[in-house]
XYZ file of C-alpha atoms in Angstrom:
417
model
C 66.379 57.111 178.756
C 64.053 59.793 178.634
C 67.032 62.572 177.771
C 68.284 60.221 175.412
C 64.777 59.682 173.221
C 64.374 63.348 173.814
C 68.251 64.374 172.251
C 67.605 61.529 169.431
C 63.853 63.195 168.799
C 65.367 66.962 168.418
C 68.022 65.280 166.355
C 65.742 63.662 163.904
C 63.779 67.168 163.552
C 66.818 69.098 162.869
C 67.960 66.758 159.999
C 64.123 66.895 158.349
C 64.348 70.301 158.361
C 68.236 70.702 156.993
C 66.669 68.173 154.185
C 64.005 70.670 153.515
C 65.669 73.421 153.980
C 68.660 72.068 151.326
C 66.111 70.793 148.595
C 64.205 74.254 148.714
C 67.155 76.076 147.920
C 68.125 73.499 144.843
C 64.743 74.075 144.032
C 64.857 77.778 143.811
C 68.516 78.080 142.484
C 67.310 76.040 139.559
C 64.316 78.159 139.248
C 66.319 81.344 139.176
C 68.979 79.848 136.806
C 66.232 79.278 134.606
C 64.026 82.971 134.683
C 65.507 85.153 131.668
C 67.799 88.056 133.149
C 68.398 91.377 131.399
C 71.945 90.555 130.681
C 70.891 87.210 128.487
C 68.010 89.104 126.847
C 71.087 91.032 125.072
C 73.164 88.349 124.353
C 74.044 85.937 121.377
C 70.966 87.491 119.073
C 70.256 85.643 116.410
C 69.747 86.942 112.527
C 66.948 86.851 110.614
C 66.884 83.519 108.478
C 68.720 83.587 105.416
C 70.582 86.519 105.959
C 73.802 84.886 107.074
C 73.940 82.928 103.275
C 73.122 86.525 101.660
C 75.962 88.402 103.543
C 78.496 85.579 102.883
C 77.901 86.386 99.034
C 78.207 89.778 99.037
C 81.215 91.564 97.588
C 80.636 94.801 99.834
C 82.305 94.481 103.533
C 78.836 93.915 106.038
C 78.458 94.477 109.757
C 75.967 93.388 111.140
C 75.255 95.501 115.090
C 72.821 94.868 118.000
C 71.148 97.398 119.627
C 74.280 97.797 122.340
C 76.767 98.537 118.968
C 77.924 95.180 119.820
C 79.099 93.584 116.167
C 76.802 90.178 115.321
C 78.243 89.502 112.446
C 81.164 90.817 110.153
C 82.854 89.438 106.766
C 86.679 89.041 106.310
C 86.456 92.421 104.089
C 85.311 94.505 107.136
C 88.091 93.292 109.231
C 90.946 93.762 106.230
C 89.605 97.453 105.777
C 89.970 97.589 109.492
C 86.092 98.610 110.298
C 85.804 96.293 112.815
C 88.334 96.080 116.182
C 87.704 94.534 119.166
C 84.344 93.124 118.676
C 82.961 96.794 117.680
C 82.882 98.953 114.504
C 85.569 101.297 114.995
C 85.174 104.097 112.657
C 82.707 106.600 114.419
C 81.084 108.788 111.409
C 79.381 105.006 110.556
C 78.821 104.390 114.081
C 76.854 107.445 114.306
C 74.677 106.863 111.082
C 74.066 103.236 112.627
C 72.554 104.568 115.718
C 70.475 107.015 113.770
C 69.406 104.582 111.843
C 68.389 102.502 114.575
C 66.760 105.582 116.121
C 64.629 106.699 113.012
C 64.718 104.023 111.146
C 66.105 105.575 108.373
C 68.287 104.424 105.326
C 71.437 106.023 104.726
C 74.521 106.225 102.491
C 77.389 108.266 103.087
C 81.097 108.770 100.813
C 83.964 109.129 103.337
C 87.782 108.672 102.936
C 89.474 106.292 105.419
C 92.873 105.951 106.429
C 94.485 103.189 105.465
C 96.240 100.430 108.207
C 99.428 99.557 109.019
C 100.964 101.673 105.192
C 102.770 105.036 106.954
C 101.665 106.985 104.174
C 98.747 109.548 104.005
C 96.825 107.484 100.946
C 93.157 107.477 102.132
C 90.764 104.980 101.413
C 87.567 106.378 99.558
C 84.473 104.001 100.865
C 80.600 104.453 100.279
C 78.873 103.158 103.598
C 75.266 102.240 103.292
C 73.150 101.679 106.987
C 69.553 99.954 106.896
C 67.763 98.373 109.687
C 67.774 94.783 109.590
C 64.385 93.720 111.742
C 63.551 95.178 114.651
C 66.840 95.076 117.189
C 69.597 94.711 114.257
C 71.053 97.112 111.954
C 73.150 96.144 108.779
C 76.168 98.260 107.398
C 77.214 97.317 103.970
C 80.827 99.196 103.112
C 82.339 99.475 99.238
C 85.499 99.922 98.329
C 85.974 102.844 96.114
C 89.491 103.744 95.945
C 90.284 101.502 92.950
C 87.205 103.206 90.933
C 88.208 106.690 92.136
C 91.600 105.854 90.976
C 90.791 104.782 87.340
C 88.328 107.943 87.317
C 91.550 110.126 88.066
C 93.724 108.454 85.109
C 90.832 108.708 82.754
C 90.317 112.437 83.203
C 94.069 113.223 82.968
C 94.639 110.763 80.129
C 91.261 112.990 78.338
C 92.773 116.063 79.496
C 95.972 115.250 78.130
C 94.744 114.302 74.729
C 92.663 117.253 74.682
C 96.075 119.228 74.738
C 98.154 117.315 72.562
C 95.094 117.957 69.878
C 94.752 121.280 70.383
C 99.021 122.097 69.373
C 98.776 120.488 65.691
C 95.210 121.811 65.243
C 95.816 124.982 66.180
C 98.647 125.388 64.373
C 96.872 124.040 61.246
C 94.543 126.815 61.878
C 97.000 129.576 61.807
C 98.585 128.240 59.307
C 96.007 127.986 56.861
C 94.828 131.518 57.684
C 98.861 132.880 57.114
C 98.362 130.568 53.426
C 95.205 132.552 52.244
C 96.891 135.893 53.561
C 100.364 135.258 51.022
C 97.689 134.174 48.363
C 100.118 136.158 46.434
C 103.192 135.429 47.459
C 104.755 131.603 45.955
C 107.645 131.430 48.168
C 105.441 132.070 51.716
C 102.458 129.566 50.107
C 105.127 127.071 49.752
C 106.922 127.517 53.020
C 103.329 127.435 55.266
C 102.409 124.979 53.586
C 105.447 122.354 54.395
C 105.040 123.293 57.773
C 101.250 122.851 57.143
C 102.380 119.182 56.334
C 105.080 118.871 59.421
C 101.962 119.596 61.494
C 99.407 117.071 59.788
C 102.126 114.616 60.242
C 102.359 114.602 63.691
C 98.599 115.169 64.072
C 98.771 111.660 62.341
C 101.446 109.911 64.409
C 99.535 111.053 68.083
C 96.217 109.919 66.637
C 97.441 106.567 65.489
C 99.600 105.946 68.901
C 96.202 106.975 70.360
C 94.446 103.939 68.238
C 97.911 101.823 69.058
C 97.805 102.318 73.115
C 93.695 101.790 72.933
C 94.166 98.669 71.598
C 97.293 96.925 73.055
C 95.810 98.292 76.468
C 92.085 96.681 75.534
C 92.920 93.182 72.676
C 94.867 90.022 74.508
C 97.636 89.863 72.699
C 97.785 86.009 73.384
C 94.658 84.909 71.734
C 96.733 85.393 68.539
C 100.086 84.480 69.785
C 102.705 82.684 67.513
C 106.254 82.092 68.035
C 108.110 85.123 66.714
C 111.788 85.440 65.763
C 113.577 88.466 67.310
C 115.952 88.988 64.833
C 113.010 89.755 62.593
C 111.610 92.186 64.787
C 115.162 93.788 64.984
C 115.177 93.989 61.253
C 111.938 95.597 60.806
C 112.941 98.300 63.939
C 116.020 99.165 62.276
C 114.501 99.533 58.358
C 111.765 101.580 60.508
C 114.323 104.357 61.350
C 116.490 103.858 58.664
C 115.672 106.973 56.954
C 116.158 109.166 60.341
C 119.592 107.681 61.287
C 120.380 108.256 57.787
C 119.200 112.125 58.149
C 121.725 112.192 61.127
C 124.538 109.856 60.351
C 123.831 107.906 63.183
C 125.792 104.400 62.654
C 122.954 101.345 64.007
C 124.477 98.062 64.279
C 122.446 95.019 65.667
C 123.979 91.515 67.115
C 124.194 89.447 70.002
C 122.787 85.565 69.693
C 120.924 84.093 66.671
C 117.712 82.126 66.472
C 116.111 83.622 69.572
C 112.097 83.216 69.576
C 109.192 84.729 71.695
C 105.681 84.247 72.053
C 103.570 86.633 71.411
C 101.381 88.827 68.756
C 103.815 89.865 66.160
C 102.815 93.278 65.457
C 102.592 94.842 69.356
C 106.072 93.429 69.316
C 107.429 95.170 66.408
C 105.678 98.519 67.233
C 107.181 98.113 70.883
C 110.691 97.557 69.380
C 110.369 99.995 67.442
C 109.545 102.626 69.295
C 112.693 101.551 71.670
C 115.001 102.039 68.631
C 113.240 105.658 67.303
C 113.664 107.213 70.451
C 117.154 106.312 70.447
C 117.412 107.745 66.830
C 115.667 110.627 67.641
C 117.523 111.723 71.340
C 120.800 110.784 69.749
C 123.321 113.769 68.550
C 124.475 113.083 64.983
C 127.065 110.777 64.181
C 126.739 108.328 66.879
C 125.850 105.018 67.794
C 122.815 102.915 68.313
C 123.364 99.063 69.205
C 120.122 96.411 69.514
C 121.606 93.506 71.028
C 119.901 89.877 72.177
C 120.711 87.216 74.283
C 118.568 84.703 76.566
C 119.020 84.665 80.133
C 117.751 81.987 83.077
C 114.954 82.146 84.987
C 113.296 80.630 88.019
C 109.961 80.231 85.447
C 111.853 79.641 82.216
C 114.702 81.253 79.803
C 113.991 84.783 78.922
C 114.943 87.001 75.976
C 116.145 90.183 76.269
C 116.350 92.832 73.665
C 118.854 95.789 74.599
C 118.937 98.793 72.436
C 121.362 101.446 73.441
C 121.920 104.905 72.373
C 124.533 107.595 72.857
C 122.253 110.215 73.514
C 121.328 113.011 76.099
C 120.379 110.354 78.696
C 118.142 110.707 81.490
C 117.698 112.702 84.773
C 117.734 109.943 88.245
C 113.808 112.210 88.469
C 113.025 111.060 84.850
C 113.840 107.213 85.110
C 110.906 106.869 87.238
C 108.033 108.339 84.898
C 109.172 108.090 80.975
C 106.336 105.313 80.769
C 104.020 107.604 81.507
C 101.263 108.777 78.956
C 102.139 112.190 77.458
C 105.505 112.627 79.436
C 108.409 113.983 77.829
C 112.326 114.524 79.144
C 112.661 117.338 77.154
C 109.538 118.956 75.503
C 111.173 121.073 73.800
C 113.209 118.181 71.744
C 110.216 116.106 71.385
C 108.147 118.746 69.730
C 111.408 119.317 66.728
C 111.122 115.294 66.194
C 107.265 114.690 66.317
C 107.031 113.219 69.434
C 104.089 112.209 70.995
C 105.234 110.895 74.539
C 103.088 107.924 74.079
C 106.147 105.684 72.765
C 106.872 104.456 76.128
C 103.624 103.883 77.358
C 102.863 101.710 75.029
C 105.940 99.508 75.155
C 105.348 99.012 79.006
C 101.763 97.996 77.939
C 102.954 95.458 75.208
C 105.736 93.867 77.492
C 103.466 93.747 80.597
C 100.609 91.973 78.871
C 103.081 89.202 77.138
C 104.009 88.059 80.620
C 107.616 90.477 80.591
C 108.503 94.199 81.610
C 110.885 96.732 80.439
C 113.692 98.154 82.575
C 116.205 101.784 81.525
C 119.338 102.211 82.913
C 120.693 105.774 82.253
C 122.942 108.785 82.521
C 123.289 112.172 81.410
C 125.102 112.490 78.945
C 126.816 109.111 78.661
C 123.479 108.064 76.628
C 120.353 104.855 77.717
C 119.844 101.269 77.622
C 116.469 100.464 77.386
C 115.792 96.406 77.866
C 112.696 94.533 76.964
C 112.369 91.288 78.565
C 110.069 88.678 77.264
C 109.703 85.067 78.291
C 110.937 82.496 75.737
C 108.576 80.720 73.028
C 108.760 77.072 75.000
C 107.984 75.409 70.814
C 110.888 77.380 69.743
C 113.333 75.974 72.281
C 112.271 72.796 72.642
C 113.205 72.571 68.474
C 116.455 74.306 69.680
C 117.371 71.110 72.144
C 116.691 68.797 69.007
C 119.458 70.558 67.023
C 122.438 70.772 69.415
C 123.870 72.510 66.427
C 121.897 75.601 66.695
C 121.231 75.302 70.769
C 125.714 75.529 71.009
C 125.814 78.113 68.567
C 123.106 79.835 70.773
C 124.703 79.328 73.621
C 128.278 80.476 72.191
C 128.554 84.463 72.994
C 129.925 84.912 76.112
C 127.704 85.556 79.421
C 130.201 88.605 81.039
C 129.463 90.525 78.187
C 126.427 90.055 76.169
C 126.483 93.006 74.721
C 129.631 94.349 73.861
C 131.341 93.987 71.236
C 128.216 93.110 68.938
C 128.947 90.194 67.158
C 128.764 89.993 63.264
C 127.195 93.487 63.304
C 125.055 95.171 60.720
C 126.115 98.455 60.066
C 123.694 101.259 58.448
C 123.209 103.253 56.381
């Protein structure tokens, strides 16, 4: 009995002390779970108050770092520019003005061109990056976007550099011309022949100046705000009476056709000066005796009928390098040609400008020698063909030319001169 009270006694210690031994270890594992380590002092920080709403708002890309150049906090803009990868900022000229910055203390802005992600091409994207500290551990990295301003800086100064040129050739010549009239005081016959080309020169000093005021304001005034519905056979009428007197010069025969009562919406005159200048270049890059046709016809669309205006020309045609930039300001396909008929090289332009802003585009198919098609497509005034439905009359005699060939032959043509 005495072994047994002894065996139960030891038995009884050895539990008490497992018990203590067990709740001092709960004990301390919850005390150490508890005590700050240095990993946690570095994790999840937390921004100032307020500054979370501010960044949302902001229309520059932010980054937000900790002092470990672990990103806090970025917008959608900083990942779409690609700043941020991986949960860090991955372009290293900021990274290095971020630790500086966190270092000194210092504000500072930087210009730098970034490539761009994911294009294959060698475009760069031109950003300003501004780095301020944000308290006392954090440090704030606002990015803007500057290839879009760089961009329209470029156009401006070639478009200024370009008119600077085109000014110079008439006034120049003006100059020298003027100087050749006092010189032949004397002479009738040399007065008379400076001065016509005195006037040839005026004229087209005239005609670039008032294309100049024409592409300023179709680029600038909403041509919708005084929209109406306009007929097209109307604006076909007044292109062809416009360059009536320069086919005439050159025998060239216009006829115009294709189907009646068409309508679009839009302002009257940018649609008349865009037609217009469709039909004068033909004119004027046409050899004599030959043909210009302006045809129109409506065709389907997924967002409604459209109308498109063809004019078509039997002219010198155009290069496959050309097709791609006669809508640009100032470019000509053959300088030489455009300076004997006045040209400007700001016809174009400004028909790409009218269509685009009334919702359509124009198109050129071409080749050398064989002559151009130039095609303005506009969407359909809805009032206009709505009152076409009500007169199934006029909507079947609309509808009547056939679809294989809208163009050719020209239907009930009118021939001039």
């Amino acid at each position: 009995m005495d072994v047994n009270a002894a065996v139960a006694a030891a038995a009884a210690i050895a539990g008490v002390l497992t018990g203590v031994i067990a709740m001092l270890a709960f004990r301390w594992s919850e005390r150490d779970q508890k005590r700050p380590t240095r990993t946690s002092l570095h994790t999840d920080p937390v921004l100032p108050p307020g500054v979370d709403t501010v960044l949302s708002v902001l229309r520059s890309s932010a980054v937000v770092l900790d002092e470990a150049d672990a990103v806090v906090k970025a917008s959608s803009a900083a990942y779409a520019l690609g700043l941020v990868r991986g949960g860090k900022l991955s372009v290293d000229p900021m990274l290095k003005m971020a630790r500086d910055t966190r270092r000194d203390g210092e504000i500072r802005q930087v210009e730098l061109d970034l490539p761009r992600r994911g294009t294959g091409r060698g475009e760069a994207l031109a950003v300003s990056a501004r780095v301020a500290p944000l308290g006392s551990r954090l440090v704030l990295l606002l990015v803007e976007d500057l290839t879009e301003a760089r961009r329209i800086e470029a156009v401006r100064r070639d478009f200024v550099a370009n008119v600077s040129h085109e000014l110079k050739t008439p006034v120049g010549a003006l100059s020298l011309l003027s100087e050749a009239v006092m010189d032949a005081s004397d002479d009738p016959e040399a007065v008379e022949r400076f001065a016509g080309r005195m006037q040839i020169e005026a004229t087209r000093l005239t005609n670039l100046v008032q294309e100049l005021i024409d592409l300023s304001r179709v680029q600038n005034d909403d041509p919708l705000e005084d929209a109406e519905p306009v007929r097209v056979d109307e604006l076909v009428a007044e292109a062809i009476d416009r360059c009536r007197h320069q086919a005439g010069t050159k025998q060239i025969t216009m006829a115009a056709g294709g189907t009646a009562d068409l309508h679009v919406w839009g302002n009257r005159g940018q649609l008349a000066a865009a037609l217009g200048n469709l039909v004068e270049n033909a004119v004027n890059y046409s050899p004599a005796r030959t043909r210009v046709g302006i045809a129109a016809r409506r065709v389907s669309a997924p967002g409604g009928d459209h109308i498109e205006v063809a004019v078509t020309d039997q002219g010198i045609g155009i290069s496959e390098k050309d097709k791609e930039r006669v809508f640009e300001r100032f470019y000509r396909v053959d300088p030489a040609r455009s300076r004997a008929t006045g040209g400007t090289g700001l016809g174009l332009a400004i028909v790409k400008h009218v269509a685009a802003s009334h919702g359509g585009e124009v198109t050129v198919w071409s080749s050398e020698g064989q002559g151009s098609t130039f095609t303005l497509r506009l969407p359909e005034a809805g009032a206009a063909r709505d009152r076409a439905h009500q007169h199934p009359d006029l909507d079947d005699e609309a509808e009547g030319s056939p679809d294989t060939s809208p163009y050719e032959p020209l239907p009930a043509p009118e021939v001039l001169p």
